[in-house]
Phi, psi and omega in degrees: 000128179281168186298324181299317180291332179299332186266012182303318183295337178287335185299328181256016184268168174235121192245138172245129180242125168267141184075026184294336182272000179278183183299302180292321180301323178296316178293319179295317179301313180300319180296319181289318178299320178298334177278351183086018182281145172284117185241130176237142180235135174279137180215143174269356190237333188214154171237014181284121180284145177202156177053033177080008180243143177258130177269144175241124182284118180191153173257123186299341180282345181275095190296326181291316178294316180298319178300314180295319180298313184291320179292327178283317184285323181054059179290150174275333181222142171238123175258110187262097182249344185291138177194150168280122184257017176302133181238142179164184180237006179291145183301318181298326178294324177297317180297315180297317180296318181291322179297317182282310190279312183281308182291327176297317178294323178298324177301316179295314183296319179299319179290322180297322180296325183283335184274130179237120356287149182288143176290156173279134183251121173252115185249133181264111174265217181198148174291348176295343178299331182293328173064234188274052169238155185268136179289162007284136178287139168232161192291348179269356180290147172281125183288143174231072186292150182252311185275164176298321179300308182296320181297318179293326180288327173298318178297321177298314179303312181297319182293317179299316180295328175295320179290329175296314183284319187270337185231003175073018177293140175266119186206151173228137178250122179254135177244093178285152169281209183283114182275142178214170177150173180301136174095003180284148181288155186283006174286348180262153186303309189294309178296327177294318176301310183298312181296321180296313183290323176297323179277006180059040178255145175297144182235098177285138179211176177287187176293345170078021180276355179296137173268130182228152185239114184253134177239133181290144185300326179292325176293321177296315179299321178299319179294320178299315180295317179296322179296333183283345184239356184254117184284342183295336185267005185302130179081000186266158168257129182231125171287138175239104189209168174279336185062019178234097184284156176219142176291143181299324179293324177291322177297315180298317180292324178297315178296317180301317180295328178291329181275308177186134180306329181289346182292341177301329181293340181277345182277115183263086185289131177087002180289334183247133178287158173296147177289151174300129178075012183295134177287125182266340185232073190257095173202158193230141171288140181241016185298323183295318177295322177298317183290314187275329184253355188053043182249145171213145176295138183250337184269114176291141186307313182298320178293318179295323178293318178301315179299317182291317177300315181296324177300311182287334175295315177296322180296319180291321179293319181292000000 
């Protein structure tokens, strides 16, 4: 069965997306709308519909409102992408992360248990959950999270799996490595690097010996869609990665050469110290996702970088 036929059941589905206005959420929304799926997105800021999706104003932490929305909407699938991505080790940050990420997910799970039949829940975790273990990460490793964000996401993973076992919820947890592609915000290393070099600005960075694993956003969306229709992965944690690590300094030089050979001079290597507890060998095995979802990354890093560079080049010119 080809991938197009695998998604037949989605054509008549009704989908709710949390985090629909984010980077990955935007790509996922477009893919679902192109299939003719009814797509609804939860938002704390807007109810303005766009791109074929209707927004519903709600805070995911408000369990009563979330319960009413899900019971009224009766979605067949929930794609849970919303999360507080604040990172740090301050105690206050842990509280904020747990309130948004753990309690927000609990609101969804409580409503799913009440709805019959319950919607299938696809939850987006992160390879950052593995923390202080050396790559390649595999799904059987015991996580040693460092940041408040990663720690809260591990708790979310455990809670979802408890609901799968204890309440019969159908769910898959995906752990992507570092996602990239056109349209990503500059809070991330790669788009900030590209925009800086296109603008002929100096780019301070660490010594760049960290190994990183980048997955193109379209490959991640493909894995999300496959997880939503494949029953073999129910209750599982699946890494979504390229499984091909690259040193950050090599990545920076590769991007610089794509923009202009002289851009290497703008990269200020070693100007920034490594973060406390920073993972130096961050990459993930993807064999389980290949086996259970019949998924493989299709976008080669160099091709994805060229596409991304051209996007930001056009954006800067415009």
